Each structure stands twice: as C-alpha cells, then as structure tokens.
GROMACS .gro file of N, CA and C in nm:
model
  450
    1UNK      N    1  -3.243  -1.527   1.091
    1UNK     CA    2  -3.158  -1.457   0.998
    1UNK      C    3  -3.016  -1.455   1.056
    2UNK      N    4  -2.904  -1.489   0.928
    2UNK     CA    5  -2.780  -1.489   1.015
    2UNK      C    6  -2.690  -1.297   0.970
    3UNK      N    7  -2.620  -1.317   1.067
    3UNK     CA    8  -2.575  -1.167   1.076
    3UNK      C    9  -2.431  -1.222   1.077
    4UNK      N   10  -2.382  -1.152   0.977
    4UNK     CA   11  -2.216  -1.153   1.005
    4UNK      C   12  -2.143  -0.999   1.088
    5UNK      N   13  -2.083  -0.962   1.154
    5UNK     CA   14  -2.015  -0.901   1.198
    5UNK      C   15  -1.855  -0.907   1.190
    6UNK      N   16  -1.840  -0.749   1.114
    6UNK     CA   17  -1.660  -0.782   1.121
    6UNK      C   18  -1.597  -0.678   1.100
    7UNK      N   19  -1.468  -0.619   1.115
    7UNK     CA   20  -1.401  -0.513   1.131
    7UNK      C   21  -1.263  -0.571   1.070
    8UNK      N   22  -1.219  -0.585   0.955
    8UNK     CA   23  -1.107  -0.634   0.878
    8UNK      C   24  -1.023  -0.498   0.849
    9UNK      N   25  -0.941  -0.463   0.897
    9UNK     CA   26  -0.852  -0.353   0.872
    9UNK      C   27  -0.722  -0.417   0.820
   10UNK      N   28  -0.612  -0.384   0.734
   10UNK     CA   29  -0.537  -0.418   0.668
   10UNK      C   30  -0.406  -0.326   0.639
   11UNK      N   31  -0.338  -0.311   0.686
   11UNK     CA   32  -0.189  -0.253   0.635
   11UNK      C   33  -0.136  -0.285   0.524
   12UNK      N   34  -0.129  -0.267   0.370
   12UNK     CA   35  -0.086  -0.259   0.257
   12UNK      C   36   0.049  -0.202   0.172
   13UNK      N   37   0.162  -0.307   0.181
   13UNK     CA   38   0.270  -0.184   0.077
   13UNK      C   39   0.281  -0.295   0.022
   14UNK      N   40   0.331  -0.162  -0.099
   14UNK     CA   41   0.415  -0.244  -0.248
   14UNK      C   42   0.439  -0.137  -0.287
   15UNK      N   43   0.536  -0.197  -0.374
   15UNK     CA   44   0.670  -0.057  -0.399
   15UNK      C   45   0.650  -0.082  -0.571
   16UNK      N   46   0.674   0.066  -0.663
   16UNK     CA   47   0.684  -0.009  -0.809
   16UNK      C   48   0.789  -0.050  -0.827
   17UNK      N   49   0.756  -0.079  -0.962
   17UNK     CA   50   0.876  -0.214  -1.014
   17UNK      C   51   1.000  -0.163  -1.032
   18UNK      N   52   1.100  -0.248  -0.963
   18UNK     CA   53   1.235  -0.210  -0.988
   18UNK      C   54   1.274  -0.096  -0.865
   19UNK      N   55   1.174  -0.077  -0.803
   19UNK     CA   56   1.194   0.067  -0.684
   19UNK      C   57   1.225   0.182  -0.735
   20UNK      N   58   1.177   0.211  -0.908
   20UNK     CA   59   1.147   0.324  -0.932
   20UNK      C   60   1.112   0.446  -0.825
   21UNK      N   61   1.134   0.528  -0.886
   21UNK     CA   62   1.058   0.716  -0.790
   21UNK      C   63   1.007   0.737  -0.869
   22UNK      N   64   0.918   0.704  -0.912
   22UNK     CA   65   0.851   0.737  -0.987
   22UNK      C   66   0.701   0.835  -0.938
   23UNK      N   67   0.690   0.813  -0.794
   23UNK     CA   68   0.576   0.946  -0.767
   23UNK      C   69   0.643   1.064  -0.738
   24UNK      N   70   0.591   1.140  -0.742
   24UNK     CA   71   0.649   1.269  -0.720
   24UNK      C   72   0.577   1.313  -0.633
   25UNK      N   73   0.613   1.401  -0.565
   25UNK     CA   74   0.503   1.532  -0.424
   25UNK      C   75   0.360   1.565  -0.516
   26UNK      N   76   0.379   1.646  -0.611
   26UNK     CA   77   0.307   1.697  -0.690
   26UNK      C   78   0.164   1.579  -0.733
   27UNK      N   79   0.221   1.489  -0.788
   27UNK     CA   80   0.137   1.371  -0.814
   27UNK      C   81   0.094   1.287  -0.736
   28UNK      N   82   0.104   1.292  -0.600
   28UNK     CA   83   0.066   1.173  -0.540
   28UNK      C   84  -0.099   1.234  -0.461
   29UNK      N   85  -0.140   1.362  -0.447
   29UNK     CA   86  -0.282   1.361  -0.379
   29UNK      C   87  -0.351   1.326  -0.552
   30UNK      N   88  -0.339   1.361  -0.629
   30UNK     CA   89  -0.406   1.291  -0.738
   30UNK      C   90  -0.461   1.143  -0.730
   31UNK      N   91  -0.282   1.104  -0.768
   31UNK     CA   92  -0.290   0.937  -0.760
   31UNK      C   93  -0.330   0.911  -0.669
   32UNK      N   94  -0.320   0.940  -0.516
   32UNK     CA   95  -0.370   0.878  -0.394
   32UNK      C   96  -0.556   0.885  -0.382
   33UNK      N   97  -0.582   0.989  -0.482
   33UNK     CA   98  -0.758   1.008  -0.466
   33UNK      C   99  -0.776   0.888  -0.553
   34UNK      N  100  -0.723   0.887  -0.650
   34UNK     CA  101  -0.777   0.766  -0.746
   34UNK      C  102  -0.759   0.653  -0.722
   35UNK      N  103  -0.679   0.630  -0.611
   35UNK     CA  104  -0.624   0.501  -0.567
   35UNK      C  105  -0.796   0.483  -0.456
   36UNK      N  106  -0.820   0.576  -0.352
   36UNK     CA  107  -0.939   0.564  -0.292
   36UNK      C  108  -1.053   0.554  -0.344
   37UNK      N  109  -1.089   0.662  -0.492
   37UNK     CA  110  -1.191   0.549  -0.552
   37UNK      C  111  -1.190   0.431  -0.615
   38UNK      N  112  -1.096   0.365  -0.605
   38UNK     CA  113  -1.091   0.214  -0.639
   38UNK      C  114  -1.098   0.121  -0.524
   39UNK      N  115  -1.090   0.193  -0.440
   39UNK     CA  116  -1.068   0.100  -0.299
   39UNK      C  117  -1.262   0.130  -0.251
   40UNK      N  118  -1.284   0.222  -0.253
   40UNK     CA  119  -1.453   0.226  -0.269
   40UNK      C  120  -1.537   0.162  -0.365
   41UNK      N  121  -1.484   0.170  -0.495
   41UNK     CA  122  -1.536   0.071  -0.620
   41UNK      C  123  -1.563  -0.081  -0.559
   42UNK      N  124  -1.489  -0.086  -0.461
   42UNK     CA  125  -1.421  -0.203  -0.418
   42UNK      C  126  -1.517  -0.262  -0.306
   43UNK      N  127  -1.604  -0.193  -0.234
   43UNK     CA  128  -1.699  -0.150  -0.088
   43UNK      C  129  -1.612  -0.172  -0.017
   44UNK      N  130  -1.466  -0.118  -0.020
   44UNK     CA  131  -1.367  -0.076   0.061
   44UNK      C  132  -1.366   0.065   0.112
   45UNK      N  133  -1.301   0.076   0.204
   45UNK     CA  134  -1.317   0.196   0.290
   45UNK      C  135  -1.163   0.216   0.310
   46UNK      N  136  -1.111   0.335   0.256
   46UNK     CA  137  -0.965   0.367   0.241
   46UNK      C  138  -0.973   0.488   0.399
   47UNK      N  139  -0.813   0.398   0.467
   47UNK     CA  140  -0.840   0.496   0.604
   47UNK      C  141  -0.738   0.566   0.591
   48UNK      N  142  -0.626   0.551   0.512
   48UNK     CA  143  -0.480   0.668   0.524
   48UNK      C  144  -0.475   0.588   0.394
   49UNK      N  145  -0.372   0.675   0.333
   49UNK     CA  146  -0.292   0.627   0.231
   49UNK      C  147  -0.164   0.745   0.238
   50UNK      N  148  -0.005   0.674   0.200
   50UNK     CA  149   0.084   0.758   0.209
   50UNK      C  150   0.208   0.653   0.151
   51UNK      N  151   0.308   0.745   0.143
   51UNK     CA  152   0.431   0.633   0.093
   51UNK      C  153   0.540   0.748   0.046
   52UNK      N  154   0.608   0.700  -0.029
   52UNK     CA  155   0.745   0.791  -0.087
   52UNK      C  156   0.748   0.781  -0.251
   53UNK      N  157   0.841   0.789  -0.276
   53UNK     CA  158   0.863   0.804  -0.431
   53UNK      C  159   0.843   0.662  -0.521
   54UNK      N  160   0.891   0.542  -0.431
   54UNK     CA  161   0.892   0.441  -0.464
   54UNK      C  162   0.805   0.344  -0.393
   55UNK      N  163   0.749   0.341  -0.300
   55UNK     CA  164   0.651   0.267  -0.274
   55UNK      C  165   0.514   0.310  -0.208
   56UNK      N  166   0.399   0.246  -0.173
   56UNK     CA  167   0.296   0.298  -0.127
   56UNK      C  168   0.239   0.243   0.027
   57UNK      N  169   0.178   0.282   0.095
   57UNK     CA  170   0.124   0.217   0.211
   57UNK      C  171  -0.037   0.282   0.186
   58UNK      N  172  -0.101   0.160   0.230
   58UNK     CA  173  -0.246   0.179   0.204
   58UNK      C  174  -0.327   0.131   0.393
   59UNK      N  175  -0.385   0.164   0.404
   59UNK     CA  176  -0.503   0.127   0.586
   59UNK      C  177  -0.599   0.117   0.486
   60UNK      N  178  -0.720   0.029   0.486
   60UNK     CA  179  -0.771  -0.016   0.421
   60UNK      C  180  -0.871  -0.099   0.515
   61UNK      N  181  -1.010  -0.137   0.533
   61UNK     CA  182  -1.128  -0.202   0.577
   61UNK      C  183  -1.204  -0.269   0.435
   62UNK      N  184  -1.148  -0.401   0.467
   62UNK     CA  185  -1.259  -0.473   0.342
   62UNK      C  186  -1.362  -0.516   0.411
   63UNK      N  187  -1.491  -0.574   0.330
   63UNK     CA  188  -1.573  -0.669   0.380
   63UNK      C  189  -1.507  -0.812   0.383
   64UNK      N  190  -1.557  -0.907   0.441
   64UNK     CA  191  -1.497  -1.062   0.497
   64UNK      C  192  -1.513  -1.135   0.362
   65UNK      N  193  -1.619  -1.085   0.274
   65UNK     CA  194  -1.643  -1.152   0.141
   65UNK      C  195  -1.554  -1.093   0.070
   66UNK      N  196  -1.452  -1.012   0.078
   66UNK     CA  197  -1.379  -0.944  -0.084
   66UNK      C  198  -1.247  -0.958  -0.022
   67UNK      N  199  -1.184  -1.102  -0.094
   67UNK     CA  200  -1.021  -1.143  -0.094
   67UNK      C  201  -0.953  -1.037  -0.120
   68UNK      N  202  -0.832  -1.041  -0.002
   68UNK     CA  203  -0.753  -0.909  -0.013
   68UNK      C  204  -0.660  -0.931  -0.152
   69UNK      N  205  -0.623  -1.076  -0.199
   69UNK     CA  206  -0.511  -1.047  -0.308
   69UNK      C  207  -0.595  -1.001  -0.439
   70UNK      N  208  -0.746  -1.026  -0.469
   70UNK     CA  209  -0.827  -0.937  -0.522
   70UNK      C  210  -0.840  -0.801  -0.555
   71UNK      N  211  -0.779  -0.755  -0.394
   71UNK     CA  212  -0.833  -0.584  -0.393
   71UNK      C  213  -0.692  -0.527  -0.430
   72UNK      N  214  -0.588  -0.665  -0.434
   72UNK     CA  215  -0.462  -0.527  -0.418
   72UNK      C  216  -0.439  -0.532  -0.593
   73UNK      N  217  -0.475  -0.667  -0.645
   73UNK     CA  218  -0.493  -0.686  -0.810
   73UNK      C  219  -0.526  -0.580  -0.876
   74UNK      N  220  -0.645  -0.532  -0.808
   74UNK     CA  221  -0.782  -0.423  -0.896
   74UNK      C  222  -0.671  -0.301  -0.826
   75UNK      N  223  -0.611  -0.243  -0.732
   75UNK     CA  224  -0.586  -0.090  -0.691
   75UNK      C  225  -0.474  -0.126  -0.789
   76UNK      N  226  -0.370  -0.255  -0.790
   76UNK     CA  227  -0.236  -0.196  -0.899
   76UNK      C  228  -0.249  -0.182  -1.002
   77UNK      N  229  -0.329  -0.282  -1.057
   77UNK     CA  230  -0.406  -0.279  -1.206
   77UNK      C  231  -0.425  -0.136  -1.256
   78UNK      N  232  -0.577  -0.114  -1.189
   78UNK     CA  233  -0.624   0.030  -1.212
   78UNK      C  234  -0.561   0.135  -1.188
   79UNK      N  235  -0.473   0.150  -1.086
   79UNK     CA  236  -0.425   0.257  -1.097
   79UNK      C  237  -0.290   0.315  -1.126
   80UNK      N  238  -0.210   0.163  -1.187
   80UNK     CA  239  -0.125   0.210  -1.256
   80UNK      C  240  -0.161   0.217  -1.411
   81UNK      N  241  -0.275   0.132  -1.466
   81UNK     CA  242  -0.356   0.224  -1.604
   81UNK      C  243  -0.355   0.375  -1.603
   82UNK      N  244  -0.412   0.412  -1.501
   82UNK     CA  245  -0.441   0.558  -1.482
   82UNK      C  246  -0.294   0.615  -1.470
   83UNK      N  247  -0.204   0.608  -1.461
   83UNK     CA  248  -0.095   0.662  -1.437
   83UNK      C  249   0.022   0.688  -1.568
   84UNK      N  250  -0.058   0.567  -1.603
   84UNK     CA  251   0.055   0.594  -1.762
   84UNK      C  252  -0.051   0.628  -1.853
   85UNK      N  253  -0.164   0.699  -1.841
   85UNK     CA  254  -0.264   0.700  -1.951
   85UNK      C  255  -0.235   0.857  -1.896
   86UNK      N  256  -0.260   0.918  -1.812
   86UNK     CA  257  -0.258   1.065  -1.752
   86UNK      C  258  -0.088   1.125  -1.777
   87UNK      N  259  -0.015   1.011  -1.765
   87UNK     CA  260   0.145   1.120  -1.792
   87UNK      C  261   0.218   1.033  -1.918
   88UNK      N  262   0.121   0.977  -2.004
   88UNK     CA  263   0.157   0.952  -2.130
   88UNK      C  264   0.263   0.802  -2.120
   89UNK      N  265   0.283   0.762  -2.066
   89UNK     CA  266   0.394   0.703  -2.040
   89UNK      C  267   0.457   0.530  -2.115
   90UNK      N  268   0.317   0.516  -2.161
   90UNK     CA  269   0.307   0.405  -2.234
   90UNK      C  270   0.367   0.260  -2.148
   91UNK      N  271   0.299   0.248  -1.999
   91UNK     CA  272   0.356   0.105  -1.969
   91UNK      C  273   0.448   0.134  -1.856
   92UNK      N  274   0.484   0.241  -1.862
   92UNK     CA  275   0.647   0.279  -1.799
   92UNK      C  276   0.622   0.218  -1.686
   93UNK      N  277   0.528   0.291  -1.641
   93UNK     CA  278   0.475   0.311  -1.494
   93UNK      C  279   0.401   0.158  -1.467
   94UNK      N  280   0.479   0.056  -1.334
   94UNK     CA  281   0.452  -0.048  -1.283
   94UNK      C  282   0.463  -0.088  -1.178
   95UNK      N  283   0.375  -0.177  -1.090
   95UNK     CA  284   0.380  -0.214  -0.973
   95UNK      C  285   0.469  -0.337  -0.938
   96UNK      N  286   0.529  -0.325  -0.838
   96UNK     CA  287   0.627  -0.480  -0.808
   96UNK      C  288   0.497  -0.595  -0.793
   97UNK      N  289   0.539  -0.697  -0.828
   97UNK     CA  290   0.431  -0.851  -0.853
   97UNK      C  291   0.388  -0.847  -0.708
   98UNK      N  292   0.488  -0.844  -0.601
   98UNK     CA  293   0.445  -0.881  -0.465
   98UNK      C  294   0.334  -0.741  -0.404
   99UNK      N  295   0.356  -0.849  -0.278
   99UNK     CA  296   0.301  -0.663  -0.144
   99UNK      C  297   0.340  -0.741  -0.038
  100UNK      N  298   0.323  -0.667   0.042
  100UNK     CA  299   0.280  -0.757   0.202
  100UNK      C  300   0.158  -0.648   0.246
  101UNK      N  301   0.091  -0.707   0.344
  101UNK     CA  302  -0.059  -0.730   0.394
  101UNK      C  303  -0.051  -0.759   0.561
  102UNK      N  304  -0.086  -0.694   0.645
  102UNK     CA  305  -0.081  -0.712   0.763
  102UNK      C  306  -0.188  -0.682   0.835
  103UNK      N  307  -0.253  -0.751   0.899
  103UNK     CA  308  -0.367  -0.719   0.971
  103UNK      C  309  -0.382  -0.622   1.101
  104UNK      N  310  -0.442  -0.533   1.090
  104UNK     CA  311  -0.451  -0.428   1.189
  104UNK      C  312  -0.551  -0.389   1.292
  105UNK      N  313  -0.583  -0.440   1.421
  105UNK     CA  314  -0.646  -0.396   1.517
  105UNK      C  315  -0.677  -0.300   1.501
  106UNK      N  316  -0.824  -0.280   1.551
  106UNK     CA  317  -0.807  -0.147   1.564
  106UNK      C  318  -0.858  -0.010   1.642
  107UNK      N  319  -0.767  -0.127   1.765
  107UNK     CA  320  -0.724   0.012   1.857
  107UNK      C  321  -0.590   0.051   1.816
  108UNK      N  322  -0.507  -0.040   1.732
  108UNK     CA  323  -0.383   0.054   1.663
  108UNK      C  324  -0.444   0.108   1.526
  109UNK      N  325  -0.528   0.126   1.495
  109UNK     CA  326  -0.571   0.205   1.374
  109UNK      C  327  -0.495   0.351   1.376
  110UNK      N  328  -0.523   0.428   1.467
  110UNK     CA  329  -0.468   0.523   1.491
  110UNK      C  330  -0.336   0.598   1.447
  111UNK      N  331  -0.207   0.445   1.540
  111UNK     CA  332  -0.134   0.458   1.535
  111UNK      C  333  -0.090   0.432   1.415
  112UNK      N  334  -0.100   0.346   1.311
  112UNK     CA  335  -0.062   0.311   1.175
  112UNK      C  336  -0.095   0.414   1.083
  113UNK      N  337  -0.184   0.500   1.080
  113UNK     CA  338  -0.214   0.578   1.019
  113UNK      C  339  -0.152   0.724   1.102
  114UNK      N  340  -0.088   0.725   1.174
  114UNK     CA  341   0.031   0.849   1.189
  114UNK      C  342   0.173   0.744   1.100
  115UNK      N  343   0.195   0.658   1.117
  115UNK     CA  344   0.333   0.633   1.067
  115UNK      C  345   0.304   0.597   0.912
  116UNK      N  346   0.195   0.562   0.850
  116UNK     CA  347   0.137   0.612   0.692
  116UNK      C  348   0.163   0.752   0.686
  117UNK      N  349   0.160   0.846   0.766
  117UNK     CA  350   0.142   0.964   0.738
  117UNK      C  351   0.216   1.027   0.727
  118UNK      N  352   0.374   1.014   0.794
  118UNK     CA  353   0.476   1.016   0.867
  118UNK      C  354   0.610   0.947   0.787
  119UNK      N  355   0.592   0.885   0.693
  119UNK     CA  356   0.656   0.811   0.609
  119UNK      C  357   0.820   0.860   0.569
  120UNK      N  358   0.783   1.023   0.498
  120UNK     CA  359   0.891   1.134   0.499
  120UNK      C  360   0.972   1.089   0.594
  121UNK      N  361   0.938   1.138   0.703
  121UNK     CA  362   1.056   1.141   0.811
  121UNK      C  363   1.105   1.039   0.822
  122UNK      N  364   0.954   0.937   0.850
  122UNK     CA  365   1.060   0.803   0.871
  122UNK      C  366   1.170   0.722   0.811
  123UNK      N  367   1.160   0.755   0.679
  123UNK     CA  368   1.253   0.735   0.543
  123UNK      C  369   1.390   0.812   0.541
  124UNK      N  370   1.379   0.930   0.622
  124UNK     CA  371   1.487   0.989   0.656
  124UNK      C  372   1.549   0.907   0.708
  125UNK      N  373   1.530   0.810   0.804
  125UNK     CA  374   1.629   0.745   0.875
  125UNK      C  375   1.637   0.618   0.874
  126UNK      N  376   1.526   0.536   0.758
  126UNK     CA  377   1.495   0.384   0.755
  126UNK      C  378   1.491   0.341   0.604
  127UNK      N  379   1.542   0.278   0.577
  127UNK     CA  380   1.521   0.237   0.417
  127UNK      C  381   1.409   0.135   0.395
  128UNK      N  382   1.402   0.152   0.317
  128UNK     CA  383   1.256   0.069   0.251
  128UNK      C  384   1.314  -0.080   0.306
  129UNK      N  385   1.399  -0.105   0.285
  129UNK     CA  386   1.430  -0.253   0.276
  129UNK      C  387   1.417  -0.295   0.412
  130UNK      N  388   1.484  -0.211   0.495
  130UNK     CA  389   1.465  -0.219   0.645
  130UNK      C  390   1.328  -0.196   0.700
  131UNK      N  391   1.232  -0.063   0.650
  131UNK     CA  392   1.158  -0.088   0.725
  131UNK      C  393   1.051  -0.211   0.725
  132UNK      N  394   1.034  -0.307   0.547
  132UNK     CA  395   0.984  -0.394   0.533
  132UNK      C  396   0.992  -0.559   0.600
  133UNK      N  397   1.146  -0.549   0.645
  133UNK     CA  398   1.208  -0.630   0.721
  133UNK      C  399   1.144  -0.584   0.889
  134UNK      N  400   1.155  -0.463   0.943
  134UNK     CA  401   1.083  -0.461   1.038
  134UNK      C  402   0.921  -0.522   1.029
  135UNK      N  403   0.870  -0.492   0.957
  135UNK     CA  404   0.722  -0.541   0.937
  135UNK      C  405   0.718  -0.648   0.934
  136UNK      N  406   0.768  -0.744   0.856
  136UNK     CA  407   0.736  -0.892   0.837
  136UNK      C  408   0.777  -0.915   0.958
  137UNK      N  409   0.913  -0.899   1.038
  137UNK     CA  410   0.935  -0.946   1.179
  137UNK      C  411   0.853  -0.882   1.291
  138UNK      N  412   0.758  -0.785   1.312
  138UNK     CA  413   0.630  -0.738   1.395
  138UNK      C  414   0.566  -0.865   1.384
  139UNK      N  415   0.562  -0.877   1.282
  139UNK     CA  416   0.469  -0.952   1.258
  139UNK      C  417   0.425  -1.101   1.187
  140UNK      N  418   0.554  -1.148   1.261
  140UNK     CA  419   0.605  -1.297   1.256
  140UNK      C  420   0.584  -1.395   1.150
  141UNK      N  421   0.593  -1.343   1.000
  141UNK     CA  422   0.617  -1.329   0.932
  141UNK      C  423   0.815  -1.402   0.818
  142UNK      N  424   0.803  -1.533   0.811
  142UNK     CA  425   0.963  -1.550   0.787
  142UNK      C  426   0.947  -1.527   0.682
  143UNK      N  427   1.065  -1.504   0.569
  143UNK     CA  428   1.074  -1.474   0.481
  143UNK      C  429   1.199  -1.502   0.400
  144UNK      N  430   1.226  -1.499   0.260
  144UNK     CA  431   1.401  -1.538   0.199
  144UNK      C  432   1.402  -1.430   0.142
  145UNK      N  433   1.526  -1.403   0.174
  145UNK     CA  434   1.612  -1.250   0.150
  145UNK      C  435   1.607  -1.240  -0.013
  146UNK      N  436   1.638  -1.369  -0.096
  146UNK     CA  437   1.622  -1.366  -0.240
  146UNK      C  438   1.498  -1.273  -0.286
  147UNK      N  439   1.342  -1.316  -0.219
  147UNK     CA  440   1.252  -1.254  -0.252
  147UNK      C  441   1.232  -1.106  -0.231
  148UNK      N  442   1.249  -1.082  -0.100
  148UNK     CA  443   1.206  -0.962  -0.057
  148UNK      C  444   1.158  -0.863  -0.075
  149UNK      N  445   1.277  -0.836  -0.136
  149UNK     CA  446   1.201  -0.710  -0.260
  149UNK      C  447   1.169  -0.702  -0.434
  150UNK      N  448   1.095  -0.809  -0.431
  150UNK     CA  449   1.074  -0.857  -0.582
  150UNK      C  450   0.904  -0.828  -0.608
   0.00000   0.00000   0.00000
C-alpha cells in the first residue's frame, strides 16, 4: 500500500477589486468564519486569517491533491457571493483577478500567523503595495510593476 505524506502550508493575499475598503472591523469575524468554512468545504484547514479593509491574508494547509489556484477560485467566488447577498449589494463587492501564494514551512507557521494577525499595525507603517513587493522579493519571486496590483 502506498502512503503519501505531506504538510502543504500556504500564505494567501488578494486584495478586492480596485483596493476597495470595503471590509469593515465589524464585518470581518463574520466574513472571516465564512471564508473558513469554505476553506474546510475544501478538506482545507484554515490556520489564521486577517487583513485590512482592502485586502486579505489567509495560512491555509491543503491536501497535495487540491490545486491551490482551485481553492483560491472557490474562497473568492464563494465568499464574495456571500458578501453581496448578506449586505445587499448587488455585485459591488469583488475580488482582484490575481493573489500571490507563498509556501510556508512550518517551523515559520508561527511566525506568519503573528504578522496575519498583526496586520493593523503593520499597515500603520507599510502600504499594501510595499508590503506585497516585500513578499514576492522574500521570496524570489520577479515580477512587472504594470501587473502588481491588478
């Protein structure tokens, strides 16, 4: 009998469309629960989730069989349905086409999930644009400035 073994952990953002603020304080342990049962729907295992007004960060464990551009399809899909169906919004409410996806050890599990957590502050002093530019360069990652944030 063959046995697969695996530990796939994943760092997840995408921002909605246009870099709307569209979450609010108030709304986001909602949206963020519903975002985790889709990531379970999923036989995903949601390990932090956090972000700001305009974008999201997800820690995330798939199985080796369930493609990540799959899982991030089904969480924007679904749960921006749920978002304009719950605050009426007809559509309003949308996810940017892209994400980025970074693979996470995890003996830094830990640590990624304080700076998911931590986001607030860090936004105090880092802009989205920058800190996404830090990420892709962690993590060697090139990229064209045209795209970036599209």
């Amino acid at each position: 009998m063959a046995t697969t073994f695996s530990n796939l952990v994943y760092h997840i953002v995408f921002s909605t469309k246009n870099r709307l603020p569209l979450i609010g304080r108030g709304e986001r342990d909602p949206f963020y629960q519903y975002i985790g049962g889709i990531v379970r729907t999923e036989r995903g295992a949601l390990l932090e989730i956090g972000g700001m007004p305009d974008h999201i960060h997800l820690l995330v464990r798939f199985k080796p069989d369930f493609p990540v551009p799959a899982a991030v399809r089904t969480i924007k899909a679904n749960s921006s349905r749920w978002w304009n169906a719950r605050h009426g919004q007809n559509g309003r409410f949308e996810w940017q086409a892209g994400y980025g996806v970074f693979s996470v050890s995890e003996s830094q599990v830990p640590r990624v999930q304080r700076y998911i957590q931590t986001q607030e502050e860090h936004h105090a002093r880092v802009s989205f644009r920058d800190e996404l530019v830090e990420l892709l360069n962690r993590h060697g990652i090139s990229f064209d400035e045209r795209y970036l944030l599209g």
